[in-house]
Structure formats: structure tokens, C-alpha cells
Amino acid sequence: MIVTVLGATGRTGVLVVRLLLEQGHTVRGAVRDEEKALRLKELGADPVRVDVATGDGLAEAFAGADAVINAAGNAERAREVDNAGAIAAFQMAERAGVGRYVQISSMYADRPSSGPPFLLDVLRAKQISDDALATSGMRWTVLRPGGLDDTAPAGAVTVGERLPGGVVSRADVAAVAVACLTADETECRAFDLVAGASPIQEALALDM
């Protein structure tokens, strides 16, 4: 499978890239500068210059791709990246004929006023793009992870709608995002994600 990863050099995105490569996929990593492109080449991915905020390079990044995982986010430029940029990305992916689209969002993006006040603008931006993706013609999934940490992957999570908060490792978020590409049960679904006791494949098979 050819998979384009947006936000490919971010703390979660690079874990997505590594996992996809380990599974034998061809990975295109979207980057904005040459230094980050070199990092992706060292991992074995194919870098492509993209600016999600402006949409530059998206057509090239998605041409011939089977799937997209959007791990891009920018708290300081939420309206440009998490809102308008995210919408432009999936619209371009749809025009390019991409078959599968997984968006990594944030817990409380479906209910911004219930989240941390300092994240309100970010959550509102994500809510707009998540809702827009859900009305598209794509086979989409939206992941809403809780607080992120850099602990080792547990391989076990809890998923559901409107969970009461929690944390989850970035590595497990990456694993769930990649698993969604082939988990039919997650198509056209949005769900919260935190650490838990259920193996990832079993968690994703649950009726949420």
C-alpha cells in the first residue's frame, strides 16, 4: 500500500512512518523543509514537500496514494493547519482518488467546551475539520486520543465515544492509526482513544 503521512516528522507522525515501513508499506512523508526530508530518507520513506497550511504540494503527495494518515497539527496555527489545512488536505485526497483517510484529532474535539480551556481554539479548529471530513465521500476514520505521552507502546487501548479523559502513548496512537487502514469496522467512525486493557485489534472490533 502507498500511504502518505501528513505531519510525518512530528512526534506522533514519525512513529506512524516507522510502523508503516516495518509493515512493508511504501511511505510518502510530507515535510516542509530539506532537513526534515533528509530525516525521512534515512528512515526509508519518500519525502515530498508539502505545506498543509497553504496546500502547496498536496496534489503531488496524494497522486497514486492508496491511503492518507493525517498526523499534522499546530497549536499556534490551528486555524491554518488543523482547520482550513486539514479540510483542504482531505478534499485534495478525495479528488486524487485516495481510498482511505485516517485523521488523528484530539479528545474533546467533538465537544470543545468540555476540554481544557487553553486548548479551546485548537479543539474548535479540529472540530470543524473532523465534521467536514465526516460529510465527505471518503472512507474516513477520526481518532481522538487523550493526553499524549512518550512511553513505550502497550499494544492495548480503550476506545469509545466521549470517554471521560485519560492518556495514551504516542506509539499506541500510531499503531491504532495504522491498524485503521485495514480495519473495516472503523470506516466512517470517530472515536476517543486512551490507554486500556484491550489489544488494539480487539478494541477496534468492538461496537462503540
PDB file of N, CA and C in Angstrom, residues 35-71:
ATOM      1  N   GLU A  35      15.861  19.722   5.638  1.00  0.00           N
ATOM      2  CA  GLU A  35      16.429  18.997   6.776  1.00  0.00           C
ATOM      3  C   GLU A  35      15.521  17.856   7.206  1.00  0.00           C
ATOM      4  N   LYS A  36      14.216  18.122   7.270  1.00  0.00           N
ATOM      5  CA  LYS A  36      13.269  17.079   7.649  1.00  0.00           C
ATOM      6  C   LYS A  36      13.148  16.025   6.549  1.00  0.00           C
ATOM      7  N   ALA A  37      13.294  16.453   5.314  1.00  0.00           N
ATOM      8  CA  ALA A  37      13.260  15.485   4.210  1.00  0.00           C
ATOM      9  C   ALA A  37      14.391  14.478   4.332  1.00  0.00           C
ATOM     10  N   LEU A  38      15.562  14.947   4.732  1.00  0.00           N
ATOM     11  CA  LEU A  38      16.706  14.049   4.895  1.00  0.00           C
ATOM     12  C   LEU A  38      16.450  13.033   6.003  1.00  0.00           C
ATOM     13  N   ARG A  39      15.787  13.450   7.076  1.00  0.00           N
ATOM     14  CA  ARG A  39      15.467  12.528   8.161  1.00  0.00           C
ATOM     15  C   ARG A  39      14.563  11.405   7.666  1.00  0.00           C
ATOM     16  N   LEU A  40      13.589  11.749   6.850  1.00  0.00           N
ATOM     17  CA  LEU A  40      12.671  10.734   6.343  1.00  0.00           C
ATOM     18  C   LEU A  40      13.380   9.772   5.393  1.00  0.00           C
ATOM     19  N   LYS A  41      14.280  10.304   4.571  1.00  0.00           N
ATOM     20  CA  LYS A  41      15.041   9.439   3.676  1.00  0.00           C
ATOM     21  C   LYS A  41      15.850   8.419   4.467  1.00  0.00           C
ATOM     22  N   GLU A  42      16.411   8.854   5.581  1.00  0.00           N
ATOM     23  CA  GLU A  42      17.202   7.959   6.413  1.00  0.00           C
ATOM     24  C   GLU A  42      16.343   6.832   6.983  1.00  0.00           C
ATOM     25  N   LEU A  43      15.074   7.119   7.226  1.00  0.00           N
ATOM     26  CA  LEU A  43      14.165   6.095   7.729  1.00  0.00           C
ATOM     27  C   LEU A  43      13.740   5.119   6.642  1.00  0.00           C
ATOM     28  N   GLY A  44      13.794   5.575   5.383  1.00  0.00           N
ATOM     29  CA  GLY A  44      13.360   4.742   4.273  1.00  0.00           C
ATOM     30  C   GLY A  44      12.088   5.212   3.611  1.00  0.00           C
ATOM     31  N   ALA A  45      11.596   6.388   4.014  1.00  0.00           N
ATOM     32  CA  ALA A  45      10.397   6.955   3.419  1.00  0.00           C
ATOM     33  C   ALA A  45      10.764   7.870   2.249  1.00  0.00           C
ATOM     34  N   ASP A  46       9.778   8.168   1.430  1.00  0.00           N
ATOM     35  CA  ASP A  46       9.953   9.084   0.307  1.00  0.00           C
ATOM     36  C   ASP A  46       9.416  10.456   0.704  1.00  0.00           C
ATOM     37  N   PRO A  47      10.270  11.431   0.926  1.00  0.00           N
ATOM     38  CA  PRO A  47       9.783  12.745   1.330  1.00  0.00           C
ATOM     39  C   PRO A  47       9.176  13.511   0.162  1.00  0.00           C
ATOM     40  N   VAL A  48       8.146  14.280   0.456  1.00  0.00           N
ATOM     41  CA  VAL A  48       7.548  15.159  -0.536  1.00  0.00           C
ATOM     42  C   VAL A  48       7.272  16.481   0.159  1.00  0.00           C
ATOM     43  N   ARG A  49       7.621  17.578  -0.517  1.00  0.00           N
ATOM     44  CA  ARG A  49       7.491  18.905   0.090  1.00  0.00           C
ATOM     45  C   ARG A  49       6.024  19.341   0.088  1.00  0.00           C
ATOM     46  N   VAL A  50       5.500  19.560   1.276  1.00  0.00           N
ATOM     47  CA  VAL A  50       4.100  19.947   1.449  1.00  0.00           C
ATOM     48  C   VAL A  50       4.001  20.988   2.559  1.00  0.00           C
ATOM     49  N   ASP A  51       3.151  21.968   2.350  1.00  0.00           N
ATOM     50  CA  ASP A  51       2.786  22.910   3.412  1.00  0.00           C
ATOM     51  C   ASP A  51       1.286  22.771   3.615  1.00  0.00           C
ATOM     52  N   VAL A  52       0.900  22.080   4.673  1.00  0.00           N
ATOM     53  CA  VAL A  52      -0.520  21.828   4.912  1.00  0.00           C
ATOM     54  C   VAL A  52      -1.292  23.128   5.072  1.00  0.00           C
ATOM     55  N   ALA A  53      -0.673  24.135   5.659  1.00  0.00           N
ATOM     56  CA  ALA A  53      -1.356  25.402   5.904  1.00  0.00           C
ATOM     57  C   ALA A  53      -1.766  26.094   4.621  1.00  0.00           C
ATOM     58  N   THR A  54      -0.966  25.947   3.573  1.00  0.00           N
ATOM     59  CA  THR A  54      -1.265  26.607   2.300  1.00  0.00           C
ATOM     60  C   THR A  54      -1.785  25.655   1.234  1.00  0.00           C
ATOM     61  N   GLY A  55      -1.589  24.363   1.439  1.00  0.00           N
ATOM     62  CA  GLY A  55      -1.996  23.374   0.447  1.00  0.00           C
ATOM     63  C   GLY A  55      -0.951  23.089  -0.605  1.00  0.00           C
ATOM     64  N   ASP A  56       0.170  23.789  -0.547  1.00  0.00           N
ATOM     65  CA  ASP A  56       1.222  23.578  -1.544  1.00  0.00           C
ATOM     66  C   ASP A  56       1.759  22.152  -1.462  1.00  0.00           C
ATOM     67  N   GLY A  57       1.809  21.482  -2.598  1.00  0.00           N
ATOM     68  CA  GLY A  57       2.388  20.156  -2.668  1.00  0.00           C
ATOM     69  C   GLY A  57       1.434  19.010  -2.400  1.00  0.00           C
ATOM     70  N   LEU A  58       0.197  19.297  -2.003  1.00  0.00           N
ATOM     71  CA  LEU A  58      -0.731  18.221  -1.673  1.00  0.00           C
ATOM     72  C   LEU A  58      -1.043  17.332  -2.877  1.00  0.00           C
ATOM     73  N   ALA A  59      -1.222  17.927  -4.039  1.00  0.00           N
ATOM     74  CA  ALA A  59      -1.560  17.127  -5.224  1.00  0.00           C
ATOM     75  C   ALA A  59      -0.476  16.096  -5.507  1.00  0.00           C
ATOM     76  N   GLU A  60       0.775  16.510  -5.432  1.00  0.00           N
ATOM     77  CA  GLU A  60       1.878  15.577  -5.654  1.00  0.00           C
ATOM     78  C   GLU A  60       1.926  14.518  -4.566  1.00  0.00           C
ATOM     79  N   ALA A  61       1.693  14.923  -3.336  1.00  0.00           N
ATOM     80  CA  ALA A  61       1.768  13.987  -2.214  1.00  0.00           C
ATOM     81  C   ALA A  61       0.718  12.893  -2.309  1.00  0.00           C
ATOM     82  N   PHE A  62      -0.449  13.203  -2.869  1.00  0.00           N
ATOM     83  CA  PHE A  62      -1.554  12.248  -2.902  1.00  0.00           C
ATOM     84  C   PHE A  62      -1.669  11.477  -4.211  1.00  0.00           C
ATOM     85  N   ALA A  63      -0.974  11.893  -5.244  1.00  0.00           N
ATOM     86  CA  ALA A  63      -1.107  11.239  -6.553  1.00  0.00           C
ATOM     87  C   ALA A  63      -0.718   9.764  -6.446  1.00  0.00           C
ATOM     88  N   GLY A  64      -1.660   8.890  -6.763  1.00  0.00           N
ATOM     89  CA  GLY A  64      -1.392   7.467  -6.744  1.00  0.00           C
ATOM     90  C   GLY A  64      -1.384   6.823  -5.378  1.00  0.00           C
ATOM     91  N   ALA A  65      -1.661   7.596  -4.325  1.00  0.00           N
ATOM     92  CA  ALA A  65      -1.650   7.037  -2.967  1.00  0.00           C
ATOM     93  C   ALA A  65      -2.918   6.225  -2.712  1.00  0.00           C
ATOM     94  N   ASP A  66      -2.767   5.159  -1.934  1.00  0.00           N
ATOM     95  CA  ASP A  66      -3.916   4.338  -1.543  1.00  0.00           C
ATOM     96  C   ASP A  66      -4.581   4.865  -0.282  1.00  0.00           C
ATOM     97  N   ALA A  67      -3.788   5.513   0.574  1.00  0.00           N
ATOM     98  CA  ALA A  67      -4.317   5.968   1.861  1.00  0.00           C
ATOM     99  C   ALA A  67      -3.532   7.174   2.351  1.00  0.00           C
ATOM    100  N   VAL A  68      -4.156   7.908   3.258  1.00  0.00           N
ATOM    101  CA  VAL A  68      -3.520   9.055   3.914  1.00  0.00           C
ATOM    102  C   VAL A  68      -3.757   8.934   5.412  1.00  0.00           C
ATOM    103  N   ILE A  69      -2.713   9.186   6.190  1.00  0.00           N
ATOM    104  CA  ILE A  69      -2.855   9.365   7.634  1.00  0.00           C
ATOM    105  C   ILE A  69      -2.440  10.794   7.938  1.00  0.00           C
ATOM    106  N   ASN A  70      -3.375  11.566   8.448  1.00  0.00           N
ATOM    107  CA  ASN A  70      -3.090  12.966   8.769  1.00  0.00           C
ATOM    108  C   ASN A  70      -2.728  13.083  10.239  1.00  0.00           C
ATOM    109  N   ALA A  71      -1.433  13.242  10.503  1.00  0.00           N
ATOM    110  CA  ALA A  71      -0.940  13.426  11.870  1.00  0.00           C
ATOM    111  C   ALA A  71      -0.466  14.851  12.088  1.00  0.00           C
TER     112      ALA A  71
END
